[in-house]
Amino acid sequence: MRQHILSQAELSAFCGSMAAMLRSGFTPDRAAALFAEDTTGPAGKAAAEMCGAMELGAAFADAAEKTGLFPEYALGVFRTAELSGKLDDGLDRLADYYQRQHTLMLRLQNT
């Protein structure tokens, strides 16, 4: 399995975008496909891989895990949120969490 290489900023963008698309009525596989089309780098690649896995029947969390690019914390939230039927809410919370972590890291680097 690959290292978890998505940055906190990439995780925040991925989760926030996916949450917004799910709320707009897109299925998780379609949302991942759209994100992959509009995003370059590791996050876009992860979304493309997830789309392919979900089209073959994988759950969102399982598809994310197969990429090897997401931290365990995010994968756990994906699973819990997906099982509870609140994937969009879980993704929103993760987007906020990773944005706060990213902001904190930037502040620490600038001190």
Coordinates of C-alpha atoms in Angstrom, one line a residue, residues 15-98:
C15 CA -13.9 16.3 1.4
G16 CA -15.6 19.7 0.9
S17 CA -16.1 19.2 -2.8
M18 CA -17.4 15.7 -2.4
A19 CA -19.8 16.8 0.4
A20 CA -21.2 19.6 -1.8
M21 CA -21.7 17.3 -4.8
L22 CA -23.4 14.7 -2.7
R23 CA -25.8 17.3 -1.3
S24 CA -26.5 18.4 -4.9
G25 CA -27.7 14.9 -5.7
F26 CA -24.7 13.3 -7.3
T27 CA -23.9 9.7 -6.5
P28 CA -20.5 9.1 -4.8
D29 CA -19.0 7.6 -8.0
R30 CA -20.2 10.4 -10.2
A31 CA -19.0 13.0 -7.6
A32 CA -15.6 11.4 -7.6
A33 CA -15.5 11.4 -11.4
L34 CA -16.3 15.1 -11.5
F35 CA -13.7 15.9 -8.9
A36 CA -11.1 13.9 -10.8
E37 CA -11.9 15.8 -14.0
D38 CA -11.4 19.1 -12.3
T39 CA -8.4 18.3 -10.1
T40 CA -4.8 17.5 -10.9
G41 CA -2.3 15.9 -8.6
P42 CA -2.7 13.2 -6.0
A43 CA -6.2 14.2 -5.0
G44 CA -7.5 14.0 -8.6
K45 CA -5.8 10.7 -9.1
A46 CA -7.3 9.3 -5.8
A47 CA -10.8 10.4 -7.0
A48 CA -10.3 8.8 -10.4
E49 CA -9.2 5.5 -8.7
M50 CA -12.2 5.7 -6.3
C51 CA -14.6 6.3 -9.2
G52 CA -13.4 3.1 -10.9
A53 CA -13.7 1.1 -7.8
M54 CA -17.1 2.4 -6.9
E55 CA -18.4 1.7 -10.5
L56 CA -17.3 -1.9 -9.8
G57 CA -19.4 -2.0 -6.6
A58 CA -17.0 -0.9 -3.9
A59 CA -18.3 1.3 -1.1
F60 CA -16.9 4.8 -0.8
A61 CA -14.7 4.0 2.2
D62 CA -13.4 0.8 0.6
A63 CA -12.6 2.7 -2.6
A64 CA -10.8 5.4 -0.7
E65 CA -8.8 2.8 1.3
K66 CA -7.7 1.0 -2.0
T67 CA -6.0 4.2 -3.2
G68 CA -3.6 4.1 -0.2
L69 CA -3.7 7.9 -0.2
F70 CA -6.0 8.7 2.8
P71 CA -5.1 8.6 6.5
E72 CA -6.8 6.1 8.8
Y73 CA -8.7 8.9 10.6
A74 CA -10.4 9.9 7.3
L75 CA -11.1 6.3 6.4
G76 CA -12.8 5.7 9.7
V77 CA -15.0 8.8 9.3
F78 CA -15.8 7.7 5.7
R79 CA -17.0 4.3 7.0
T80 CA -19.0 5.6 9.9
A81 CA -20.6 8.3 7.9
E82 CA -21.4 6.0 5.0
L83 CA -22.9 3.3 7.3
S84 CA -25.1 6.0 9.0
G85 CA -26.3 7.4 5.7
K86 CA -24.7 10.7 6.5
L87 CA -21.6 10.6 4.2
D88 CA -22.1 14.3 3.2
D89 CA -22.1 15.4 6.8
G90 CA -19.0 13.3 7.6
L91 CA -17.2 14.7 4.6
D92 CA -18.1 18.3 5.7
R93 CA -16.7 17.7 9.2
L94 CA -13.5 16.3 7.7
A95 CA -13.2 19.2 5.4
D96 CA -13.4 21.6 8.4
Y97 CA -11.0 19.5 10.5
Y98 CA -8.3 19.3 7.8

